[in-house]
Short mmCIF file of C-alpha atoms in Angstrom, two decimals:
data_model
loop_
_atom_site.label_atom_id
_atom_site.label_comp_id
_atom_site.label_asym_id
_atom_site.label_seq_id
_atom_site.Cartn_x
_atom_site.Cartn_y
_atom_site.Cartn_z
CA MET A 1 12.06 -12.95 -26.14
CA THR A 2 14.65 -12.06 -23.54
CA THR A 3 14.52 -8.55 -22.18
CA ALA A 4 17.54 -6.70 -20.83
CA SER A 5 18.03 -3.17 -19.52
CA ILE A 6 20.17 -0.56 -21.17
CA LEU A 7 22.88 0.68 -18.83
CA ASP A 8 24.30 3.21 -21.25
CA ASN A 9 23.95 4.31 -24.88
CA THR A 10 26.53 6.91 -25.84
CA ARG A 11 27.23 8.63 -29.11
CA ILE A 12 30.86 8.01 -30.05
CA SER A 13 31.09 9.88 -33.34
CA SER A 14 28.63 11.46 -35.79
CA ASP A 15 26.73 8.21 -36.46
CA VAL A 16 28.37 5.62 -34.21
CA TYR A 17 27.04 4.61 -30.79
CA LEU A 18 28.19 2.39 -27.95
CA MET A 19 25.42 0.64 -26.02
CA THR A 20 25.91 -1.22 -22.74
CA VAL A 21 23.29 -3.80 -21.92
CA SER A 22 22.75 -5.66 -18.69
CA THR A 23 23.13 -9.38 -19.40
CA GLY A 24 25.29 -12.09 -17.96
CA LYS A 25 25.21 -14.16 -21.12
CA GLY A 26 28.63 -12.93 -22.20
CA GLY A 27 30.05 -14.54 -25.30
CA SER A 28 33.40 -14.77 -27.00
CA PRO A 29 35.07 -12.26 -29.35
CA GLY A 30 33.51 -12.30 -32.81
CA GLN A 31 30.12 -13.58 -31.63
CA PHE A 32 27.01 -11.44 -31.95
CA TYR A 33 23.59 -10.85 -30.47
CA MET A 34 20.25 -10.23 -32.18
CA LEU A 35 18.86 -6.93 -30.88
CA ARG A 36 15.43 -5.38 -31.30
CA GLN A 37 13.24 -2.84 -29.57
CA TRP A 38 10.36 -2.59 -31.99
CA ASN A 39 7.38 -4.63 -33.02
CA GLN A 40 6.53 -5.02 -36.72
CA SER A 41 8.39 -2.25 -38.51
CA PRO A 42 11.21 -2.80 -38.93
CA LEU A 43 10.39 -6.46 -38.74
CA LEU A 44 13.69 -8.16 -38.15
CA SER A 45 16.19 -8.01 -35.32
CA ARG A 46 19.63 -6.56 -35.90
CA PRO A 47 22.72 -8.74 -35.61
CA ILE A 48 25.31 -6.69 -33.68
CA SER A 49 28.69 -8.06 -32.69
CA ILE A 50 30.02 -7.97 -29.16
CA PHE A 51 32.26 -4.95 -28.61
CA ASP A 52 33.06 -6.06 -25.10
CA ALA A 53 31.69 -8.44 -22.49
CA GLN A 54 32.51 -8.31 -18.81
CA GLY A 55 30.63 -9.68 -15.81
CA ASP A 56 26.97 -8.80 -16.11
CA SER A 57 27.16 -6.51 -19.12
CA VAL A 58 27.77 -6.64 -22.84
CA LYS A 59 28.67 -3.66 -25.04
CA PHE A 60 27.65 -3.17 -28.65
CA LEU A 61 29.25 -0.70 -31.06
CA TYR A 62 27.01 0.15 -33.98
CA GLN A 63 26.63 2.64 -36.76
CA ILE A 64 23.33 4.14 -37.90
CA VAL A 65 22.76 2.69 -41.36
CA GLY A 66 18.99 2.24 -41.46
CA GLU A 67 15.76 2.28 -39.54
CA GLY A 68 16.76 -0.39 -37.02
CA THR A 69 20.07 1.13 -35.96
CA LYS A 70 18.39 4.56 -35.88
CA ARG A 71 15.90 3.18 -33.37
CA LEU A 72 18.72 1.66 -31.33
CA ALA A 73 20.46 5.03 -31.24
CA GLY A 74 17.34 6.65 -29.82
CA LEU A 75 17.22 4.39 -26.77
CA ARG A 76 18.09 5.80 -23.36
CA LYS A 77 19.66 4.44 -20.22
CA GLY A 78 17.01 2.63 -18.16
CA GLU A 79 14.96 1.53 -21.18
CA THR A 80 14.78 -2.13 -22.08
CA ILE A 81 15.80 -4.01 -25.21
CA ASP A 82 15.08 -7.52 -26.46
CA ILE A 83 18.21 -9.55 -27.00
CA GLU A 84 18.98 -13.12 -28.00
CA GLY A 85 22.45 -14.58 -28.11
CA PRO A 86 25.33 -14.87 -28.14
CA PHE A 87 25.33 -16.52 -31.55
CA GLY A 88 27.95 -17.43 -34.15
CA ASN A 89 31.36 -19.03 -33.95
CA GLY A 90 33.58 -16.09 -32.98
CA PHE A 91 37.26 -15.75 -33.79
CA PRO A 92 39.44 -18.85 -33.55
CA GLN A 93 41.95 -19.16 -30.74
CA VAL A 94 45.14 -18.07 -32.45
CA SER A 95 48.75 -17.67 -31.43
CA GLY A 96 51.95 -16.31 -32.90
CA ARG A 97 52.21 -12.93 -34.59
CA ILE A 98 48.69 -11.60 -34.97
CA ALA A 99 47.34 -8.61 -36.88
CA ILE A 100 43.86 -7.28 -36.17
CA VAL A 101 42.51 -5.14 -39.03
CA GLY A 102 39.25 -3.22 -38.64
CA GLY A 103 37.69 -0.94 -41.22
CA GLY A 104 35.12 1.58 -40.01
CA ILE A 105 32.40 -0.02 -37.90
CA GLY A 106 34.29 -3.27 -38.63
CA ILE A 107 36.46 -2.38 -35.62
CA ALA A 108 33.50 -3.43 -33.45
CA PRO A 109 34.48 -7.03 -32.64
CA PHE A 110 38.17 -6.24 -32.18
CA TYR A 111 38.25 -4.42 -28.85
CA TYR A 112 37.12 -7.60 -27.07
CA ALA A 113 39.36 -9.69 -29.30
CA LEU A 114 42.32 -7.52 -28.39
CA ARG A 115 41.60 -7.97 -24.69
CA THR A 116 42.00 -11.72 -25.19
CA MET A 117 45.12 -11.35 -27.37
CA PRO A 118 46.84 -8.16 -26.16
CA GLU A 119 50.04 -8.99 -28.01
CA ALA A 120 48.31 -8.45 -31.39
CA ASP A 121 49.12 -5.50 -33.64
CA VAL A 122 46.07 -3.38 -34.34
CA TYR A 123 45.23 -1.61 -37.61
CA LEU A 124 42.20 0.66 -37.65
CA GLY A 125 40.98 2.31 -40.84
CA PHE A 126 38.36 5.05 -41.10
CA SER A 127 36.97 6.82 -44.11
CA ARG A 128 36.36 10.04 -42.15
CA GLU A 129 36.64 10.76 -38.43
CA PRO A 130 38.34 8.03 -36.38
CA TYR A 131 36.76 6.85 -33.15
CA LEU A 132 37.71 4.81 -30.08
CA VAL A 133 41.37 4.76 -31.09
CA ASP A 134 42.37 5.84 -27.57
CA GLU A 135 40.47 2.90 -26.09
CA PHE A 136 42.48 0.49 -28.24
CA ARG A 137 45.67 2.36 -27.29
CA LYS A 138 44.95 1.71 -23.62
CA LEU A 139 45.33 -1.99 -24.39
CA THR A 140 48.38 -1.88 -26.64
CA ASP A 141 51.00 0.49 -28.01
CA ASN A 142 50.85 -1.13 -31.41
CA VAL A 143 47.91 0.67 -32.99
CA THR A 144 48.20 1.94 -36.56
CA VAL A 145 45.46 4.26 -37.80
CA ASP A 146 44.55 5.32 -41.32
CA VAL A 147 41.97 7.89 -42.29
CA GLY A 148 40.71 8.14 -45.84
CA GLY A 149 43.01 5.51 -47.36
CA TYR A 150 43.27 1.72 -47.39
CA ILE A 151 44.25 0.35 -44.02
CA LEU A 152 45.10 -3.01 -45.57
CA ASP A 153 47.96 -1.32 -47.45
CA LYS A 154 49.65 -0.79 -44.09
CA VAL A 155 49.54 -4.48 -43.15
CA ASP A 156 52.44 -6.67 -44.25
CA PHE A 157 50.68 -10.05 -44.33
CA ALA A 158 53.99 -11.90 -44.66
CA SER A 159 55.11 -10.73 -41.23
CA TYR A 160 52.11 -12.24 -39.43
CA ASP A 161 51.02 -15.80 -38.61
CA LYS A 162 47.34 -14.79 -38.43
CA VAL A 163 45.41 -11.81 -39.73
CA LEU A 164 41.87 -11.07 -38.52
CA VAL A 165 39.86 -8.72 -40.73
CA CYS A 166 36.47 -7.07 -40.37
CA GLY A 167 35.24 -4.23 -42.53
CA PRO A 168 33.21 -3.43 -45.60
CA ASN A 169 32.97 -6.20 -48.21
CA PRO A 170 35.43 -4.59 -50.66
CA MET A 171 38.01 -4.52 -47.88
CA MET A 172 37.49 -8.20 -47.09
CA LYS A 173 37.71 -9.06 -50.78
CA ALA A 174 40.97 -7.13 -50.90
CA ALA A 175 42.19 -9.14 -47.91
CA GLN A 176 41.35 -12.28 -49.86
CA ARG A 177 43.41 -11.09 -52.84
CA LYS A 178 46.35 -10.22 -50.57
CA ASN A 179 46.10 -13.61 -48.94
CA GLU A 180 46.05 -15.38 -52.30
CA ALA A 181 49.16 -13.45 -53.33
CA ALA A 182 50.85 -14.56 -50.09
CA GLY A 183 49.64 -18.13 -50.70
CA GLY A 184 48.38 -18.70 -47.16
CA ALA A 185 45.57 -20.98 -46.05
CA GLY A 186 44.13 -20.83 -42.54
CA LYS A 187 45.97 -17.59 -42.00
CA VAL A 188 43.51 -14.79 -42.74
CA PHE A 189 40.08 -14.75 -41.10
CA VAL A 190 37.23 -12.41 -42.00
CA SER A 191 34.10 -11.64 -40.03
CA LEU A 192 31.16 -11.25 -42.42
CA GLU A 193 28.16 -9.03 -41.82
CA ASN A 194 25.56 -10.50 -44.17
CA ARG A 195 21.91 -9.55 -43.81
CA MET A 196 20.28 -11.97 -41.40
CA ALA A 197 16.75 -12.85 -40.36
CA CYS A 198 16.83 -15.56 -37.67
CA GLY A 199 20.47 -15.36 -36.59
CA ILE A 200 20.56 -19.04 -35.58
CA GLY A 201 20.98 -20.95 -38.84
CA ALA A 202 17.39 -21.77 -39.75
CA CYS A 203 16.33 -19.36 -42.49
CA LEU A 204 19.30 -19.44 -44.89
CA VAL A 205 19.03 -15.80 -45.96
CA CYS A 206 22.59 -15.01 -44.79
CA SER A 207 23.98 -17.87 -46.83
CA VAL A 208 27.61 -17.60 -47.96
CA LYS A 209 28.98 -19.34 -51.02
CA SER A 210 31.89 -21.48 -49.91
CA GLY A 211 33.65 -23.57 -52.52
CA SER A 212 30.96 -25.70 -54.14
CA SER A 213 28.61 -25.52 -51.16
CA ARG A 214 26.89 -22.92 -49.00
CA LYS A 215 27.50 -21.94 -45.41
CA LYS A 216 25.49 -19.87 -42.97
CA ALA A 217 27.07 -16.57 -41.97
CA CYS A 218 25.17 -16.65 -38.67
CA ALA A 219 25.83 -20.20 -37.52
CA ASP A 220 28.90 -21.46 -39.42
CA GLY A 221 30.37 -17.94 -39.17
CA PRO A 222 30.39 -15.02 -38.98
CA VAL A 223 34.13 -15.72 -38.93
CA PHE A 224 35.53 -17.67 -41.86
CA ALA A 225 38.99 -18.44 -43.17
CA VAL A 226 39.06 -15.99 -46.07
CA GLU A 227 39.84 -18.64 -48.68
CA GLU A 228 36.57 -20.40 -47.79
CA VAL A 229 34.44 -17.46 -48.90
CA VAL A 230 33.28 -16.80 -52.44
CA PHE A 231 32.25 -13.15 -52.41
CA ASP A 232 29.29 -12.04 -54.53
CA ASP A 233 29.78 -9.89 -57.66
CA MET B 1 -9.39 -28.71 -19.24
CA ILE B 2 -8.59 -26.74 -22.38
CA ASP B 3 -8.55 -28.80 -25.57
CA THR B 4 -6.25 -27.31 -28.20
CA THR B 5 -5.99 -30.41 -30.35
CA CYS B 6 -6.54 -30.49 -34.11
CA THR B 7 -6.67 -33.36 -36.59
CA ILE B 8 -5.65 -33.70 -40.24
CA ALA B 9 -5.90 -37.08 -41.99
CA GLY B 10 -6.26 -38.78 -38.64
CA ILE B 11 -3.01 -37.26 -37.40
CA LEU B 12 -3.44 -35.55 -34.05
CA PHE B 13 -1.81 -32.16 -33.45
CA LYS B 14 -1.38 -31.20 -29.76
CA ASN B 15 -2.27 -27.67 -30.73
CA PRO B 16 -2.72 -25.68 -33.95
CA VAL B 17 0.74 -24.07 -33.86
CA VAL B 18 2.77 -25.53 -36.73
CA MET B 19 6.02 -23.96 -37.83
CA ALA B 20 6.11 -23.03 -41.49
CA SER B 21 8.58 -24.43 -43.98
CA GLY B 22 11.70 -22.39 -44.59
CA THR B 23 11.56 -20.52 -41.31
CA PHE B 24 12.38 -23.31 -38.91
CA GLY B 25 15.12 -25.39 -40.53
CA PHE B 26 14.47 -28.95 -39.33
CA GLY B 27 13.89 -27.70 -35.80
CA ARG B 28 17.33 -28.22 -34.31
CA GLU B 29 18.28 -24.56 -34.02
CA TYR B 30 15.11 -23.59 -32.18
CA ALA B 31 15.30 -26.69 -29.99
CA LYS B 32 18.31 -25.04 -28.35
CA LEU B 33 16.06 -22.17 -27.27
CA TYR B 34 12.92 -23.99 -26.13
CA ASP B 35 11.26 -27.41 -26.08
CA ILE B 36 9.88 -27.68 -29.61
CA ASN B 37 7.85 -30.73 -28.62
CA LYS B 38 5.38 -28.21 -27.20
CA LEU B 39 4.47 -27.32 -30.79
CA GLY B 40 1.65 -28.85 -32.77
CA GLY B 41 4.02 -29.60 -35.60
CA ILE B 42 6.78 -28.44 -37.89
CA SER B 43 7.06 -28.31 -41.63
CA GLY B 44 10.74 -28.69 -42.40
CA LYS B 45 12.84 -26.72 -44.83
CA GLY B 46 11.59 -27.38 -48.37
CA LEU B 47 13.29 -30.39 -49.91
CA THR B 48 13.96 -31.38 -53.47
CA LEU B 49 15.20 -34.69 -54.80
CA LYS B 50 18.67 -33.32 -55.42
CA PRO B 51 20.49 -30.74 -53.26
CA ARG B 52 20.03 -27.13 -54.31
CA GLU B 53 22.39 -24.25 -53.69
CA GLY B 54 19.67 -21.63 -53.80
CA ASN B 55 19.92 -18.13 -55.18
CA SER B 56 22.97 -15.90 -55.26
CA GLY B 57 23.05 -12.28 -54.14
CA ILE B 58 20.85 -10.60 -51.57
CA ARG B 59 18.29 -13.02 -50.16
CA VAL B 60 16.35 -10.87 -47.72
CA TRP B 61 14.91 -7.38 -47.75
CA GLU B 62 12.72 -5.74 -45.16
CA THR B 63 9.61 -3.87 -46.10
CA ALA B 64 6.85 -2.21 -44.07
CA ALA B 65 5.71 -4.86 -41.57
CA GLY B 66 7.14 -7.57 -43.77
CA MET B 67 10.12 -9.08 -45.46
CA MET B 68 10.92 -10.45 -48.87
CA ASN B 69 13.05 -13.54 -49.28
CA SER B 70 14.81 -15.02 -52.23
CA VAL B 71 16.44 -18.10 -50.76
CA GLY B 72 15.58 -20.20 -53.79
CA LEU B 73 14.99 -23.53 -52.08
CA GLU B 74 18.52 -24.08 -50.84
CA ASN B 75 18.34 -27.56 -49.31
CA PRO B 76 20.40 -30.70 -48.74
CA GLY B 77 18.21 -32.91 -50.97
CA ILE B 78 15.94 -35.73 -49.83
CA PRO B 79 18.61 -38.46 -49.45
CA ARG B 80 20.70 -36.33 -47.09
CA PHE B 81 17.58 -35.31 -45.19
CA LEU B 82 16.73 -38.96 -44.69
CA SER B 83 20.21 -39.90 -43.48
CA GLU B 84 21.05 -36.79 -41.42
CA GLU B 85 17.81 -35.15 -40.27
CA ALA B 86 15.21 -37.92 -40.16
CA PRO B 87 16.97 -39.71 -37.27
CA TYR B 88 16.58 -36.48 -35.28
CA TRP B 89 12.92 -36.29 -36.27
CA GLU B 90 12.35 -39.86 -35.07
CA ASP B 91 12.73 -38.65 -31.50
CA LEU B 92 10.43 -35.64 -31.76
CA ASN B 93 6.99 -35.71 -30.24
CA LEU B 94 5.07 -33.47 -32.64
CA VAL B 95 3.64 -33.74 -36.12
CA ARG B 96 6.57 -33.89 -38.55
CA ILE B 97 5.86 -32.64 -42.04
CA VAL B 98 8.22 -32.87 -44.98
CA ASN B 99 7.84 -30.00 -47.42
CA LEU B 100 8.41 -31.39 -50.89
CA GLY B 101 9.38 -29.15 -53.78
CA GLY B 102 10.58 -29.88 -57.26
CA GLY B 103 11.57 -28.54 -60.62
CA THR B 104 10.08 -31.21 -62.87
CA LEU B 105 7.22 -33.67 -62.54
CA ALA B 106 9.75 -36.47 -62.30
CA ASP B 107 11.49 -34.70 -59.39
CA TYR B 108 8.22 -34.51 -57.51
CA THR B 109 7.16 -38.12 -58.05
CA GLU B 110 10.59 -39.58 -57.43
CA GLY B 111 10.92 -37.45 -54.30
CA ALA B 112 7.52 -38.51 -53.02
CA ALA B 113 8.27 -42.18 -53.74
CA MET B 114 11.58 -41.96 -51.90
CA LEU B 115 9.92 -40.40 -48.86
CA ASP B 116 7.18 -43.01 -48.98
CA GLU B 117 9.58 -45.92 -49.10
CA ASP B 118 11.65 -44.52 -46.24
CA ALA B 119 8.50 -43.86 -44.17
CA LYS B 120 7.39 -47.47 -44.60
CA LYS B 121 10.80 -48.78 -43.52
CA ARG B 122 10.91 -46.59 -40.45
CA ALA B 123 7.30 -47.39 -39.55
CA ALA B 124 8.04 -51.11 -39.81
CA ALA B 125 11.02 -50.60 -37.50
CA GLY B 126 8.78 -48.72 -35.08
CA HIS B 127 10.56 -45.39 -35.53
CA PRO B 128 8.58 -43.18 -37.89
CA ALA B 129 10.17 -39.80 -38.67
CA VAL B 130 7.71 -38.26 -41.11
CA ASP B 131 3.96 -38.01 -40.52
CA MET B 132 2.87 -36.05 -43.55
CA ILE B 133 3.98 -34.51 -46.83
CA GLU B 134 3.30 -30.87 -47.64
CA LEU B 135 3.54 -30.56 -51.38
CA ASN B 136 5.03 -27.23 -52.39
CA ILE B 137 3.74 -26.24 -55.78
CA SER B 138 4.14 -22.61 -54.96
CA CYS B 139 7.70 -21.67 -54.20
CA PRO B 140 8.07 -18.39 -56.05
CA ASN B 141 11.84 -18.43 -56.17
CA VAL B 142 12.57 -21.30 -58.49
CA LYS B 143 12.72 -20.53 -62.15
CA ALA B 144 12.67 -24.10 -63.40
CA GLY B 145 9.26 -25.00 -62.03
CA GLY B 146 7.76 -24.29 -58.64
CA MET B 147 5.79 -21.20 -59.38
CA ALA B 148 4.62 -22.40 -62.77
CA TYR B 149 2.85 -25.37 -61.16
CA GLY B 150 1.22 -23.18 -58.54
CA ILE B 151 -0.48 -20.69 -60.83
CA GLN B 152 -2.93 -22.59 -62.99
CA THR B 153 -5.25 -25.18 -61.51
CA GLU B 154 -4.99 -27.68 -64.36
CA THR B 155 -1.17 -27.54 -64.39
CA ALA B 156 -1.14 -28.11 -60.65
CA ARG B 157 -3.60 -30.99 -60.96
CA GLU B 158 -1.00 -33.08 -62.74
CA VAL B 159 1.54 -32.64 -59.94
CA VAL B 160 -0.97 -33.33 -57.19
CA ARG B 161 -2.27 -36.44 -58.96
CA LEU B 162 1.21 -37.85 -59.53
CA VAL B 163 2.39 -37.19 -55.98
CA ARG B 164 -0.86 -38.52 -54.54
CA SER B 165 -0.36 -41.79 -56.38
CA ALA B 166 3.33 -41.96 -55.36
CA THR B 167 2.75 -41.97 -51.60
CA ASP B 168 0.45 -43.34 -48.94
CA LEU B 169 1.58 -40.68 -46.49
CA PRO B 170 -1.01 -38.05 -45.65
CA LEU B 171 -0.68 -35.30 -48.24
CA ILE B 172 -1.41 -31.62 -47.92
CA VAL B 173 -0.81 -29.16 -50.72
CA LYS B 174 0.66 -25.71 -50.06
CA LEU B 175 -1.01 -23.10 -52.20
CA SER B 176 0.32 -19.89 -53.62
CA PRO B 177 -1.57 -16.62 -53.24
CA ASN B 178 -0.29 -15.93 -56.75
CA ALA B 179 -2.59 -18.65 -58.13
CA GLU B 180 -5.04 -17.48 -60.75
CA ASP B 181 -7.88 -18.83 -58.64
CA ILE B 182 -6.90 -20.10 -55.22
CA VAL B 183 -10.37 -21.50 -54.51
CA SER B 184 -10.41 -23.64 -57.64
CA MET B 185 -6.86 -24.74 -56.77
CA ALA B 186 -8.02 -25.92 -53.34
CA VAL B 187 -11.08 -27.66 -54.78
CA MET B 188 -8.83 -29.44 -57.27
CA CYS B 189 -6.58 -30.67 -54.43
CA GLN B 190 -9.63 -32.10 -52.68
CA GLU B 191 -10.76 -33.78 -55.91
CA GLU B 192 -7.33 -35.33 -56.38
CA GLY B 193 -7.35 -36.89 -52.94
CA ALA B 194 -5.23 -34.46 -50.93
CA ASP B 195 -5.85 -34.70 -47.20
CA GLY B 196 -5.66 -30.95 -46.76
CA VAL B 197 -4.35 -27.69 -48.11
CA SER B 198 -2.07 -25.09 -46.54
CA LEU B 199 -2.19 -21.45 -47.54
CA VAL B 200 -0.84 -18.97 -48.26
CA ASN B 201 2.75 -19.11 -49.35
CA THR B 202 4.55 -15.80 -49.97
CA PHE B 203 3.31 -13.15 -52.37
CA SER B 204 5.48 -12.54 -55.40
CA ALA B 205 6.99 -9.09 -54.83
CA MET B 206 9.73 -6.74 -55.92
CA LYS B 207 12.25 -4.16 -54.71
CA ILE B 208 14.24 -1.90 -57.00
CA ASP B 209 17.56 -0.35 -56.00
CA ILE B 210 17.05 3.05 -57.62
CA ARG B 211 20.74 3.98 -57.42
CA LYS B 212 21.92 0.81 -59.11
CA ARG B 213 18.79 0.79 -61.31
CA ARG B 214 18.22 -2.91 -60.82
CA SER B 215 16.24 -5.30 -58.66
CA VAL B 216 17.95 -5.92 -55.34
CA PHE B 217 17.34 -9.62 -56.00
CA ASN B 218 19.30 -11.51 -58.64
CA ASN B 219 16.13 -13.52 -59.26
CA LEU B 220 14.18 -10.28 -59.95
CA TYR B 221 11.17 -11.07 -57.74
CA ALA B 222 11.04 -12.37 -54.19
CA GLY B 223 8.43 -13.70 -51.79
CA LEU B 224 6.75 -11.27 -49.40
CA SER B 225 5.77 -12.52 -45.95
CA GLY B 226 5.06 -11.11 -42.52
CA PRO B 227 2.27 -9.09 -40.90
CA ALA B 228 1.85 -7.03 -44.08
CA ILE B 229 0.18 -9.95 -45.87
CA LYS B 230 -2.03 -11.17 -43.03
CA PRO B 231 -5.32 -9.50 -43.99
CA ILE B 232 -5.15 -10.86 -47.55
CA ALA B 233 -4.06 -14.29 -46.38
CA LEU B 234 -6.94 -14.40 -43.91
CA ARG B 235 -9.43 -13.52 -46.64
CA MET B 236 -8.05 -16.26 -48.90
CA VAL B 237 -8.17 -18.84 -46.11
CA HIS B 238 -11.76 -17.85 -45.40
CA GLN B 239 -12.73 -18.20 -49.07
CA VAL B 240 -11.05 -21.58 -49.41
CA CYS B 241 -12.61 -22.89 -46.19
CA LYS B 242 -16.04 -22.05 -47.62
CA HIS B 243 -15.42 -24.26 -50.64
CA VAL B 244 -13.61 -27.37 -49.38
CA THR B 245 -14.35 -29.99 -46.76
CA ILE B 246 -10.71 -31.11 -46.31
CA PRO B 247 -8.84 -29.37 -43.46
CA VAL B 248 -6.99 -26.14 -44.10
CA MET B 249 -3.73 -25.00 -42.50
CA GLY B 250 -3.96 -21.23 -42.50
CA MET B 251 -0.92 -19.02 -42.66
CA GLY B 252 0.32 -15.63 -43.74
CA GLY B 253 1.76 -13.09 -41.32
CA ILE B 254 0.57 -14.73 -38.12
CA SER B 255 2.32 -12.93 -35.26
CA SER B 256 0.06 -13.25 -32.25
CA VAL B 257 -2.48 -15.41 -30.46
CA GLU B 258 -5.19 -13.10 -31.79
CA ASP B 259 -4.01 -13.80 -35.34
CA ILE B 260 -4.24 -17.55 -34.72
CA VAL B 261 -7.76 -17.17 -33.40
CA GLU B 262 -8.74 -15.16 -36.48
CA PHE B 263 -7.52 -17.87 -38.85
CA ILE B 264 -9.36 -20.55 -36.90
CA MET B 265 -12.53 -18.45 -36.88
CA ALA B 266 -12.06 -18.15 -40.65
CA GLY B 267 -12.19 -21.95 -40.77
CA ALA B 268 -8.60 -23.17 -40.51
CA GLU B 269 -7.97 -26.49 -38.74
CA THR B 270 -4.43 -25.47 -37.78
CA VAL B 271 -2.24 -22.50 -38.57
CA GLN B 272 1.36 -22.18 -39.63
CA VAL B 273 3.73 -19.59 -38.22
CA GLY B 274 6.63 -18.50 -40.40
CA THR B 275 8.26 -15.09 -40.41
CA HIS B 276 7.26 -14.46 -36.80
CA ASN B 277 9.89 -17.01 -35.81
CA PHE B 278 12.46 -14.40 -36.78
CA VAL B 279 10.72 -11.66 -34.83
CA SER B 280 10.78 -13.82 -31.73
CA LEU B 281 12.99 -16.89 -31.76
CA ARG B 282 10.77 -18.25 -28.97
CA ALA B 283 7.54 -17.55 -30.87
CA GLY B 284 6.39 -21.17 -30.80
CA GLU B 285 6.53 -21.48 -27.05
CA GLU B 286 4.98 -18.02 -26.57
CA LEU B 287 2.07 -18.70 -28.94
CA VAL B 288 1.26 -22.15 -27.53
CA GLN B 289 1.17 -20.79 -23.99
CA GLY B 290 -0.65 -17.65 -25.08
CA LEU B 291 -3.35 -19.56 -26.94
CA GLU B 292 -4.16 -21.67 -23.90
CA ALA B 293 -4.31 -18.57 -21.73
CA PHE B 294 -6.57 -16.84 -24.24
CA MET B 295 -8.94 -19.81 -24.42
CA ARG B 296 -9.08 -20.00 -20.65
CA SER B 297 -9.82 -16.31 -20.26
CA GLU B 298 -12.49 -16.40 -22.98
CA GLY B 299 -14.04 -19.58 -21.68
CA ILE B 300 -13.32 -21.49 -24.89
CA ARG B 301 -12.95 -25.18 -24.08
CA SER B 302 -12.03 -26.44 -27.54
CA LEU B 303 -11.10 -24.85 -30.84
CA GLY B 304 -14.11 -26.50 -32.46
CA GLU B 305 -16.28 -23.94 -30.65
CA ILE B 306 -14.82 -21.10 -32.69
CA ARG B 307 -13.66 -22.81 -35.88
CA GLY B 308 -15.28 -21.49 -39.04
CA ILE B 309 -17.84 -19.37 -37.23
CA LEU B 310 -17.73 -16.72 -39.94
#
């Protein structure tokens, strides 16, 4: 296990936190780390995407959804955390007209992504209170925000060369339907957040159906061209 | 000098730390994190004759000090293993175990024969890739067979006998804790010429989503592993060790050096470490180093001094 110290862990909204961890391992936008600060219960580490990485620190934006993230939220500056990573493929290098579309905690990988592609248009959707919108606005003027509706409705896929999407599964399925309607391949990319155990491609619990085969969300992804993914249900 | 070596069917393990099937892929992923040649051995991802897609829906669920999985034996099939993974295994310096699963008796025997033929070719060429077969009669996630073979001793006997006659490779049989009588199962394996048994596989378990009013798993039940099962696994290993003379690979929730020592004191020749690989991706390296340090501090020169002392 690799231990790192927590430089900051700040509450951003009612159940969303931003943690800064001291590590020089960096990573690229869309990659994630496996975090844990517990022994046997919960048992597994939590895959959390990189919110930002600069110099000797990496930031993680996370929402309390269960026991693990609750424990993470309780950690204080100066405490240590076990981290492994960065893992996963990250977003592809893209050019042209780019839309970045984040839904809820799905905005997490896009701050760092936007720093590497500041010309992108940003769409942020929230079901209730928005958060970190001002931080995105410091990087670009082109930030569109929706609260309580469907952020995807505000994105005209036809006017972009690439669309990067991260959000709840129904939102990514909707992005797939929009992409099919527009007939594009290799245009829309989604970042999946399947349940994981190892995070490195060995255990196959995060498996994604892709055409007639299976891919690993952790190692082949988490970013996939949306037409590659067969969503469950 | 601390002697951590173990032997099964004349095959020497550097130490008793063997990575359990399904938790370690074929080793490549972990090899990026540490030198896996420090391990005693690995049992690769369970293989079937033909590729399997595995189960749909949620495949993992955490529970108190444990996890349930419903992967359903997703694997590339034996032919692809032999062409794509075996060359990588040729260069490893640890005991390499193929975990063989199946749906039908024919799947098992054909799979074993294919592995046997390939092993003979590679041995003749001086580049063996597989040292041993671990026969999986106990995967709880496969409807077509798997579990059915692992429950009743006389049903399992047929599979063990057929696979035993289909290969000259050392053969160990992985037993299910869901067996009607795990001791009689182990005795049967010994009678049928198995070189060892490994136990226990996961416990058949369940989780209900009370809002959706359905199992969280599409396959209804899933296999429970992790520290939660360790005390029961240890008891079963102890019971089996009392009734067989063939070596036992003990497993079930092993998460520490102390756990390894317990299984060896219960009579296990080696252990297998599974779920703990997810808790610490560097578990193998940590346990191998930790075991040596423990033996040194306790003045234990070889594992034989403590094996089966209870």
